[in-house]
Amino acid sequence: YYINIFSIFHLFFNFVDKKILSSIGFPLYFYKPVLCAGHIIGLRKESDWLSSPSFVFSFFFCLTAGSGQQSVTGVTSVDDSNSYWRIRGKTATVCERGTPIRCGQPIRLTHVNTGRNLHSHHFTSPLSGNQEVSAFGEEGEGDYLDDWTVLCNGPYWVRDGEVRFKHSSTEVLLSVTGEQYGRPISGQKEVHGMAQPSQNNYWKAMEGIFMKPTELLKTEAHHGEL
């Protein structure tokens, strides 16, 4: 019954202006693809008049200052797998594949190629003087400083929606402001944590490997029965 209703909604939205639906308060998550645990994504900061788009990137290169951990930088394209991250539940929890990610939920982002998690801590970033962001851990397991809270509008993180990532322990926001490294990673931008919200810390999920949410319909059905 609920699956049929859901399908009807999707057909309906193909013929109705979504801005009109949004303006009258219709729940957008009915027709926008939801991000789930297990999805593999690229994270993109949109371009502005000062800078080009940036994708969060990492590879087996360690910082020469600060913590000395694996670098996390911004690059202008997502042409190789070093820009892909897997969405997972927060540290020491199990979040089943296909479980939709709610706004306000803490998660980990695990680098696909190196198995290290997006991480931050009280080290100063070398170029901007903000808080350092690095990749940490082995085979997907690090520590509580790998947890980031998803800040978005609505009940779920949707694929084409803007989102911020707030570091769960230090409360900085994942950001990129355009400072560029020299050799050996010339042209790559510093990714760091900023204390204040701005346009520099809005991100979108781009590209990647997505799956059908396994729990969303069950959850909505359960709420409908209450």
Coordinates of C-alpha atoms in Angstrom, one line a residue:
Y1 CA 0.0 0.0 0.0
Y2 CA 2.7 2.5 1.0
I3 CA 4.9 1.6 -2.0
N4 CA 2.0 2.3 -4.3
I5 CA 1.4 5.7 -2.7
F6 CA 5.1 6.4 -3.0
S7 CA 5.2 5.6 -6.7
I8 CA 2.1 7.8 -7.3
F9 CA 3.9 10.7 -5.6
H10 CA 6.9 10.3 -8.0
L11 CA 4.7 10.3 -11.1
F12 CA 2.8 13.3 -9.8
F13 CA 6.1 15.3 -9.2
N14 CA 7.2 14.7 -12.8
F15 CA 4.3 17.1 -13.8
V16 CA 4.2 19.6 -11.0
D17 CA 6.6 22.4 -10.4
K18 CA 8.6 21.5 -7.3
K19 CA 9.1 25.1 -6.2
I20 CA 5.3 25.3 -5.9
L21 CA 5.2 22.2 -3.8
S22 CA 8.0 23.5 -1.6
S23 CA 6.3 26.8 -1.1
I24 CA 3.2 25.1 0.3
G25 CA 5.2 23.0 2.7
F26 CA 5.1 19.7 0.9
P27 CA 7.8 17.3 2.3
L28 CA 10.6 17.4 -0.3
Y29 CA 12.1 14.1 0.7
F30 CA 9.2 12.3 -1.1
Y31 CA 10.7 13.1 -4.4
K32 CA 14.4 13.9 -3.8
P33 CA 16.8 10.9 -3.6
V34 CA 18.0 10.3 -0.1
L35 CA 21.6 9.7 1.0
C36 CA 22.1 6.4 2.8
A37 CA 24.7 4.5 4.8
G38 CA 26.9 2.7 2.3
H39 CA 26.6 5.3 -0.5
I40 CA 29.9 6.2 -2.2
I41 CA 29.9 9.9 -3.0
G42 CA 32.0 12.8 -4.1
L43 CA 31.6 16.0 -2.0
R44 CA 31.6 19.2 -3.9
K45 CA 31.8 22.8 -2.8
E46 CA 30.1 24.9 -5.4
S47 CA 32.1 27.6 -7.2
D48 CA 31.7 31.3 -6.4
W49 CA 33.1 34.5 -7.9
L50 CA 36.4 33.9 -6.0
S51 CA 37.0 30.3 -6.7
S52 CA 36.2 27.2 -8.8
P53 CA 34.4 24.1 -7.5
S54 CA 36.3 21.9 -5.1
F55 CA 36.0 18.2 -4.5
V56 CA 37.2 16.7 -1.2
F57 CA 40.3 14.6 -2.1
S58 CA 42.8 12.4 -0.4
F59 CA 45.6 9.9 -1.2
F60 CA 48.6 8.4 0.4
F61 CA 50.4 11.7 1.1
C62 CA 51.0 12.9 4.6
L63 CA 51.1 16.5 5.8
T64 CA 54.5 17.9 6.5
A65 CA 53.2 20.2 9.3
G66 CA 50.7 19.9 12.1
S67 CA 49.7 16.3 12.8
G68 CA 51.6 14.7 10.0
Q69 CA 48.5 12.7 9.1
Q70 CA 47.2 11.9 5.6
S71 CA 46.3 15.1 3.7
V72 CA 42.7 16.1 2.7
T73 CA 42.6 18.7 0.0
G74 CA 40.3 20.2 -2.5
V75 CA 40.6 19.5 -6.3
T76 CA 38.7 20.9 -9.2
S77 CA 37.4 17.6 -10.7
V78 CA 36.3 14.2 -9.5
D79 CA 38.0 12.2 -12.3
D80 CA 39.6 9.6 -10.2
S81 CA 38.5 7.5 -7.2
N82 CA 40.7 9.5 -4.7
S83 CA 37.7 11.9 -4.5
Y84 CA 35.2 9.2 -3.3
W85 CA 34.0 8.7 0.2
R86 CA 31.7 6.1 1.8
I87 CA 29.0 7.2 4.2
R88 CA 29.0 5.2 7.4
G89 CA 27.5 5.4 10.9
K90 CA 29.4 7.2 13.7
T91 CA 32.2 5.6 15.6
A92 CA 31.4 2.5 17.5
T93 CA 27.9 2.1 16.0
V94 CA 26.4 -0.1 13.4
C95 CA 24.5 1.7 10.6
E96 CA 23.1 -0.8 8.1
R97 CA 23.7 -0.3 4.4
G98 CA 20.8 1.5 2.9
T99 CA 19.7 3.2 6.1
P100 CA 18.7 6.9 5.2
I101 CA 20.8 9.5 6.8
R102 CA 18.8 12.0 8.9
C103 CA 19.6 15.7 9.2
G104 CA 21.4 16.1 12.6
Q105 CA 22.8 12.6 12.5
P106 CA 26.5 12.0 13.2
I107 CA 28.3 10.0 10.5
R108 CA 31.8 9.0 9.3
L109 CA 33.1 9.6 5.8
T110 CA 35.6 6.9 4.9
H111 CA 38.0 7.4 2.0
V112 CA 37.4 4.6 -0.5
N113 CA 41.0 4.1 -1.7
T114 CA 42.9 4.4 1.6
G115 CA 40.3 3.3 4.2
R116 CA 41.0 6.4 6.4
N117 CA 38.2 8.6 7.8
L118 CA 37.7 12.3 7.4
H119 CA 39.0 13.6 10.7
S120 CA 39.7 16.9 12.6
H121 CA 41.4 17.9 15.8
H122 CA 43.0 20.8 17.6
F123 CA 45.9 21.3 15.2
T124 CA 46.2 24.5 13.2
S125 CA 45.9 24.2 9.4
P126 CA 49.2 25.3 7.7
L127 CA 47.8 27.8 5.1
S128 CA 44.7 29.5 6.5
G129 CA 45.3 29.1 10.2
N130 CA 42.0 27.4 10.7
Q131 CA 41.6 23.9 12.2
E132 CA 43.4 21.1 10.4
V133 CA 41.3 18.4 8.6
S134 CA 43.1 15.1 7.8
A135 CA 42.4 11.5 7.0
F136 CA 42.9 9.1 9.9
G137 CA 42.6 5.4 10.9
E138 CA 43.2 2.1 9.3
E139 CA 40.7 0.0 7.3
G140 CA 37.8 2.4 8.3
E141 CA 38.5 2.4 12.0
G142 CA 39.9 5.5 13.7
D143 CA 38.4 7.3 16.8
Y144 CA 35.7 9.6 17.9
L145 CA 37.3 12.6 16.1
D146 CA 36.2 11.0 12.9
D147 CA 32.5 11.9 13.6
W148 CA 30.7 14.7 11.7
T149 CA 27.1 15.8 12.2
V150 CA 25.1 16.4 9.0
L151 CA 23.4 19.8 9.0
C152 CA 20.6 20.1 6.5
N153 CA 17.0 21.1 6.1
G154 CA 14.2 18.6 6.4
P155 CA 14.2 15.1 7.9
Y156 CA 16.8 13.5 5.5
W157 CA 20.0 14.4 3.7
V158 CA 19.0 14.6 0.1
R159 CA 21.3 14.1 -2.8
D160 CA 21.0 17.5 -4.5
G161 CA 20.6 19.5 -1.3
E162 CA 23.2 21.8 0.3
V163 CA 24.6 20.4 3.5
R164 CA 27.2 21.4 6.1
F165 CA 29.3 19.0 8.1
K166 CA 29.9 20.0 11.7
H167 CA 32.7 18.2 13.5
S168 CA 31.0 16.5 16.4
S169 CA 33.8 17.1 19.0
T170 CA 35.2 20.5 18.1
E171 CA 32.2 22.0 16.3
V172 CA 34.1 23.4 13.4
L173 CA 32.5 23.2 9.9
L174 CA 34.2 21.4 7.0
S175 CA 35.3 24.2 4.7
V176 CA 37.5 25.3 1.8
T177 CA 38.4 28.9 1.1
G178 CA 40.9 28.7 -1.8
E179 CA 44.4 28.7 -0.3
Q180 CA 46.6 26.4 -2.5
Y181 CA 49.5 24.2 -1.6
G182 CA 52.8 24.2 -3.4
R183 CA 54.9 21.2 -4.4
P184 CA 54.4 18.3 -4.3
I185 CA 50.6 18.8 -4.3
S186 CA 50.6 22.1 -6.3
G187 CA 47.2 23.6 -7.0
Q188 CA 45.4 21.5 -4.4
K189 CA 43.4 23.6 -2.0
E190 CA 43.5 23.4 1.8
V191 CA 40.4 21.8 3.3
H192 CA 40.0 22.8 6.9
G193 CA 37.5 23.4 9.8
M194 CA 36.0 26.9 10.3
A195 CA 34.3 28.1 13.4
Q196 CA 31.8 30.3 11.6
P197 CA 29.1 29.3 9.0
S198 CA 29.6 30.8 5.6
Q199 CA 29.3 30.0 1.9
N200 CA 32.7 28.3 2.3
N201 CA 31.2 25.3 4.2
Y202 CA 28.2 24.3 2.0
W203 CA 28.6 21.0 0.2
K204 CA 26.7 18.8 -2.2
A205 CA 26.9 15.1 -2.8
M206 CA 27.9 14.5 -6.4
E207 CA 28.7 11.5 -8.6
G208 CA 29.2 8.2 -6.8
I209 CA 27.5 4.9 -6.3
F210 CA 24.0 5.0 -4.8
M211 CA 21.6 2.3 -3.6
K212 CA 17.9 2.1 -2.9
P213 CA 17.1 3.2 0.7
T214 CA 16.0 0.0 2.5
E215 CA 14.5 1.6 5.6
L216 CA 12.9 4.8 4.3
L217 CA 9.6 3.3 3.3
K218 CA 9.4 1.1 6.4
T219 CA 10.0 4.2 8.5
E220 CA 7.4 6.3 6.8
A221 CA 4.9 3.4 6.9
H222 CA 5.5 3.0 10.6
H223 CA 4.9 6.7 11.3
G224 CA 1.8 6.6 9.2
E225 CA 0.4 3.8 11.3
L226 CA 1.0 5.6 14.7

